[in-house]
Amino acid sequence: MNSLKRRVIVIEADTKLRILITSLIEMSGKFLLINDYATCEEALKNLKLDGPDIIVMNLDYAGMKGIDAIRSFKKALMRVDILVVASYQETEIALGALSAGANGYILSSQLDTITAELDDIASGGSPLNSLIARKIIENLQVTHFSPISDRETEVLRLLIKGNTHTKVASHLNISSETAKTHIKNIYRKLKVNSRSEAVRKALEDRIISLSSIDSHATRKYHR
């Protein structure tokens, strides 16, 4: 039975918060908690041995920076999904985490829903704190040299907001297969293989831009 459950590791420097997160995950019975760590360095050393499907991590570390850690985890284990749990609601930092490869970004105040967020990620979703998602979506602008169509841009916006292909279909009143086709076309045109890569590619190549977010801060997280 356990072999069917998604394997999860937790990285959180605050001991009480780490215990809370691991307890919620274990009590849900839906996931297999493999390990928990106080630092990203510890987790990275054991990443191949742990073989997680999902990493739940905070960005506040005295050692390895959170954004750099996300890149390191993705480089070491490309298939791993990453859910960031943050104590702050800063759009630029959320954008940096997503651009680095995170699949979701929620606040520590949302921990009562963490198993639902993990369910979302396991089904291909990308959970985002609602205020951050709205801020990002409201300020997306399609540049004149975008290779994707207007309809595909609508789909990309919904993907950035964290919707699965079935939710995209529902929002746009199209079939699930049509939504899948749009997503495949986006991936093909952007030459990527996943949602996080598509978001990162669209932002880095300025296929879409964030008009009200300071460009210097945005570039800082795209290096």
GROMACS .gro file of C-alpha atoms in nm, residues 4-216:
model
  213
    4LEU     CA    1   0.135   0.371  -0.399
    5LYS     CA    2   0.174   0.677  -0.177
    6ARG     CA    3   0.374   0.981  -0.283
    7ARG     CA    4   0.700   1.001  -0.088
    8VAL     CA    5   0.749   1.328   0.101
    9ILE     CA    6   1.036   1.497   0.284
   10VAL     CA    7   1.001   1.813   0.492
   11ILE     CA    8   1.265   2.085   0.532
   12GLU     CA    9   1.195   2.338   0.805
   13ALA     CA   10   1.444   2.509   1.038
   14ASP     CA   11   1.185   2.581   1.309
   15THR     CA   12   1.152   2.260   1.512
   16LYS     CA   13   0.794   2.323   1.627
   17LEU     CA   14   0.679   2.410   1.278
   18ARG     CA   15   0.859   2.106   1.134
   19ILE     CA   16   0.686   1.879   1.386
   20LEU     CA   17   0.350   2.035   1.300
   21ILE     CA   18   0.398   1.987   0.925
   22THR     CA   19   0.521   1.628   0.956
   23SER     CA   20   0.239   1.542   1.197
   24LEU     CA   21  -0.027   1.678   0.960
   25ILE     CA   22   0.120   1.482   0.670
   26GLU     CA   23   0.142   1.158   0.870
   27MET     CA   24  -0.208   1.195   1.015
   28SER     CA   25  -0.358   1.236   0.669
   29GLY     CA   26  -0.255   0.881   0.580
   30LYS     CA   27  -0.233   0.989   0.214
   31PHE     CA   28   0.143   1.033   0.189
   32LEU     CA   29   0.455   0.849   0.297
   33LEU     CA   30   0.676   1.074   0.509
   34ILE     CA   31   1.032   0.964   0.433
   35ASN     CA   32   1.239   1.213   0.631
   36ASP     CA   33   1.255   1.564   0.774
   37TYR     CA   34   1.545   1.807   0.791
   38ALA     CA   35   1.638   2.137   0.951
   39THR     CA   36   1.847   2.253   0.653
   40CYS     CA   37   1.853   2.220   0.277
   41GLU     CA   38   2.215   2.105   0.290
   42GLU     CA   39   2.117   1.799   0.495
   43ALA     CA   40   1.830   1.719   0.262
   44LEU     CA   41   2.043   1.757  -0.050
   45LYS     CA   42   2.304   1.511   0.085
   46ASN     CA   43   2.037   1.243   0.126
   47LEU     CA   44   1.815   1.334  -0.170
   48LYS     CA   45   1.899   1.036  -0.390
   49LEU     CA   46   1.868   0.797  -0.094
   50ASP     CA   47   1.533   0.943   0.018
   51GLY     CA   48   1.399   0.954  -0.337
   52PRO     CA   49   1.111   1.192  -0.258
   53ASP     CA   50   0.825   1.263  -0.496
   54ILE     CA   51   0.747   1.587  -0.312
   55ILE     CA   52   0.960   1.824  -0.104
   56VAL     CA   53   0.786   2.056   0.143
   57MET     CA   54   1.027   2.335   0.232
   58ASN     CA   55   1.058   2.679   0.384
   59LEU     CA   56   1.273   2.949   0.226
   60ASP     CA   57   1.422   3.088   0.550
   61TYR     CA   58   1.764   2.933   0.600
   62ALA     CA   59   2.090   3.048   0.751
   63GLY     CA   60   2.281   2.820   0.513
   64MET     CA   61   2.188   2.748   0.152
   65LYS     CA   62   1.949   3.010   0.017
   66GLY     CA   63   1.600   2.881  -0.051
   67ILE     CA   64   1.587   2.982  -0.419
   68ASP     CA   65   1.928   2.825  -0.485
   69ALA     CA   66   1.819   2.515  -0.295
   70ILE     CA   67   1.515   2.472  -0.521
   71ARG     CA   68   1.742   2.482  -0.826
   72SER     CA   69   1.977   2.229  -0.665
   73PHE     CA   70   1.691   1.990  -0.582
   74LYS     CA   71   1.553   2.012  -0.935
   75LYS     CA   72   1.897   1.958  -1.086
   76ALA     CA   73   1.963   1.655  -0.867
   77LEU     CA   74   1.613   1.506  -0.905
   78MET     CA   75   1.425   1.655  -1.200
   79ARG     CA   76   1.098   1.474  -1.138
   80VAL     CA   77   1.058   1.598  -0.779
   81ASP     CA   78   0.774   1.840  -0.700
   82ILE     CA   79   0.841   2.121  -0.453
   83LEU     CA   80   0.586   2.293  -0.229
   84VAL     CA   81   0.719   2.608  -0.064
   85VAL     CA   82   0.574   2.703   0.274
   86ALA     CA   83   0.664   3.066   0.349
   87SER     CA   84   0.601   3.302   0.637
   88TYR     CA   85   0.583   3.606   0.410
   89GLN     CA   86   0.355   3.715   0.131
   90GLU     CA   87   0.597   3.875  -0.115
   91THR     CA   88   0.518   3.842  -0.484
   92GLU     CA   89   0.880   3.881  -0.595
   93ILE     CA   90   0.997   3.595  -0.373
   94ALA     CA   91   0.708   3.373  -0.480
   95LEU     CA   92   0.794   3.450  -0.841
   96GLY     CA   93   1.158   3.364  -0.773
   97ALA     CA   94   1.059   3.030  -0.621
   98LEU     CA   95   0.833   2.944  -0.915
   99SER     CA   96   1.096   3.050  -1.165
  100ALA     CA   97   1.352   2.829  -0.989
  101GLY     CA   98   1.121   2.529  -1.026
  102ALA     CA   99   0.883   2.525  -0.728
  103ASN     CA  100   0.543   2.374  -0.806
  104GLY     CA  101   0.351   2.558  -0.537
  105TYR     CA  102   0.380   2.842  -0.286
  106ILE     CA  103   0.161   2.871   0.025
  107LEU     CA  104   0.186   3.056   0.356
  108SER     CA  105   0.253   2.894   0.692
  109SER     CA  106  -0.088   3.028   0.798
  110GLN     CA  107  -0.238   2.780   0.547
  111LEU     CA  108  -0.092   2.469   0.710
  112ASP     CA  109  -0.437   2.339   0.802
  113THR     CA  110  -0.487   2.275   0.429
  114ILE     CA  111  -0.142   2.132   0.358
  115THR     CA  112  -0.265   1.781   0.273
  116ALA     CA  113  -0.513   1.932   0.027
  117GLU     CA  114  -0.225   2.131  -0.127
  118LEU     CA  115  -0.018   1.813  -0.152
  119ASP     CA  116  -0.314   1.637  -0.314
  120ASP     CA  117  -0.328   1.921  -0.565
  121ILE     CA  118   0.042   1.885  -0.650
  122ALA     CA  119   0.011   1.505  -0.673
  123SER     CA  120  -0.268   1.548  -0.931
  124GLY     CA  121  -0.064   1.791  -1.141
  125GLY     CA  122  -0.178   2.117  -0.983
  126SER     CA  123   0.030   2.409  -0.864
  127PRO     CA  124  -0.116   2.557  -0.544
  128LEU     CA  125  -0.048   2.924  -0.482
  129ASN     CA  126  -0.148   3.160  -0.206
  130SER     CA  127  -0.457   3.328  -0.352
  131LEU     CA  128  -0.340   3.687  -0.301
  132ILE     CA  129  -0.002   3.617  -0.461
  133ALA     CA  130  -0.165   3.433  -0.751
  134ARG     CA  131  -0.404   3.723  -0.810
  135LYS     CA  132  -0.118   3.973  -0.798
  136ILE     CA  133   0.080   3.777  -1.056
  137ILE     CA  134  -0.216   3.718  -1.286
  138GLU     CA  135  -0.339   4.078  -1.271
  139ASN     CA  136  -0.002   4.204  -1.389
  140LEU     CA  137   0.073   3.954  -1.663
  141GLN     CA  138   0.111   4.116  -2.002
  142VAL     CA  139   0.175   3.931  -2.326
  143THR     CA  140   0.465   4.076  -2.521
  144HIS     CA  141   0.438   4.140  -2.892
  145PHE     CA  142   0.681   3.862  -2.983
  146SER     CA  143   0.506   3.587  -2.788
  147PRO     CA  144   0.505   3.257  -2.982
  148ILE     CA  145   0.183   3.142  -2.816
  149SER     CA  146  -0.169   3.234  -2.926
  150ASP     CA  147  -0.418   3.441  -2.728
  151ARG     CA  148  -0.605   3.125  -2.627
  152GLU     CA  149  -0.283   2.957  -2.518
  153THR     CA  150  -0.200   3.267  -2.318
  154GLU     CA  151  -0.531   3.228  -2.133
  155VAL     CA  152  -0.437   2.868  -2.060
  156LEU     CA  153  -0.089   2.974  -1.943
  157ARG     CA  154  -0.241   3.230  -1.708
  158LEU     CA  155  -0.457   2.957  -1.555
  159LEU     CA  156  -0.158   2.725  -1.525
  160ILE     CA  157   0.038   2.995  -1.343
  161LYS     CA  158  -0.258   3.036  -1.111
  162GLY     CA  159  -0.223   2.668  -1.020
  163ASN     CA  160  -0.504   2.504  -1.217
  164THR     CA  161  -0.490   2.145  -1.342
  165HIS     CA  162  -0.590   2.072  -1.703
  166THR     CA  163  -0.940   1.975  -1.586
  167LYS     CA  164  -0.982   2.308  -1.406
  168VAL     CA  165  -0.847   2.491  -1.710
  169ALA     CA  166  -1.113   2.318  -1.919
  170SER     CA  167  -1.383   2.416  -1.671
  171HIS     CA  168  -1.273   2.781  -1.656
  172LEU     CA  169  -1.261   2.815  -2.035
  173ASN     CA  170  -1.569   2.601  -2.098
  174ILE     CA  171  -1.377   2.361  -2.321
  175SER     CA  172  -1.325   1.985  -2.310
  176SER     CA  173  -1.048   1.829  -2.103
  177GLU     CA  174  -0.887   1.698  -2.422
  178THR     CA  175  -0.886   2.046  -2.576
  179ALA     CA  176  -0.723   2.185  -2.262
  180LYS     CA  177  -0.457   1.910  -2.282
  181THR     CA  178  -0.396   1.998  -2.646
  182HIS     CA  179  -0.345   2.367  -2.561
  183ILE     CA  180  -0.103   2.274  -2.282
  184LYS     CA  181   0.090   2.039  -2.513
  185ASN     CA  182   0.112   2.318  -2.771
  186ILE     CA  183   0.242   2.561  -2.508
  187TYR     CA  184   0.506   2.310  -2.397
  188ARG     CA  185   0.605   2.242  -2.759
  189LYS     CA  186   0.632   2.610  -2.853
  190LEU     CA  187   0.828   2.696  -2.539
  191LYS     CA  188   1.034   2.376  -2.568
  192VAL     CA  189   0.963   2.263  -2.212
  193ASN     CA  190   0.821   1.953  -2.047
  194SER     CA  191   0.639   2.076  -1.737
  195ARG     CA  192   0.426   2.353  -1.592
  196SER     CA  193   0.707   2.501  -1.381
  197GLU     CA  194   0.940   2.501  -1.682
  198ALA     CA  195   0.673   2.673  -1.892
  199VAL     CA  196   0.623   2.946  -1.631
  200ARG     CA  197   0.998   2.995  -1.593
  201LYS     CA  198   1.056   3.001  -1.970
  202ALA     CA  199   0.771   3.246  -2.030
  203LEU     CA  200   0.907   3.484  -1.767
  204GLU     CA  201   1.277   3.451  -1.848
  205ASP     CA  202   1.225   3.496  -2.222
  206ARG     CA  203   0.980   3.781  -2.155
  207ILE     CA  204   0.704   3.602  -2.343
  208ILE     CA  205   0.494   3.733  -2.059
  209SER     CA  206   0.594   4.012  -1.824
  210LEU     CA  207   0.498   4.150  -1.485
  211SER     CA  208   0.420   4.516  -1.534
  212SER     CA  209   0.384   4.632  -1.174
  213ILE     CA  210   0.667   4.433  -1.018
  214ASP     CA  211   1.003   4.602  -1.002
  215SER     CA  212   1.209   4.467  -1.293
  216HIS     CA  213   1.532   4.466  -1.093
   0.00000   0.00000   0.00000
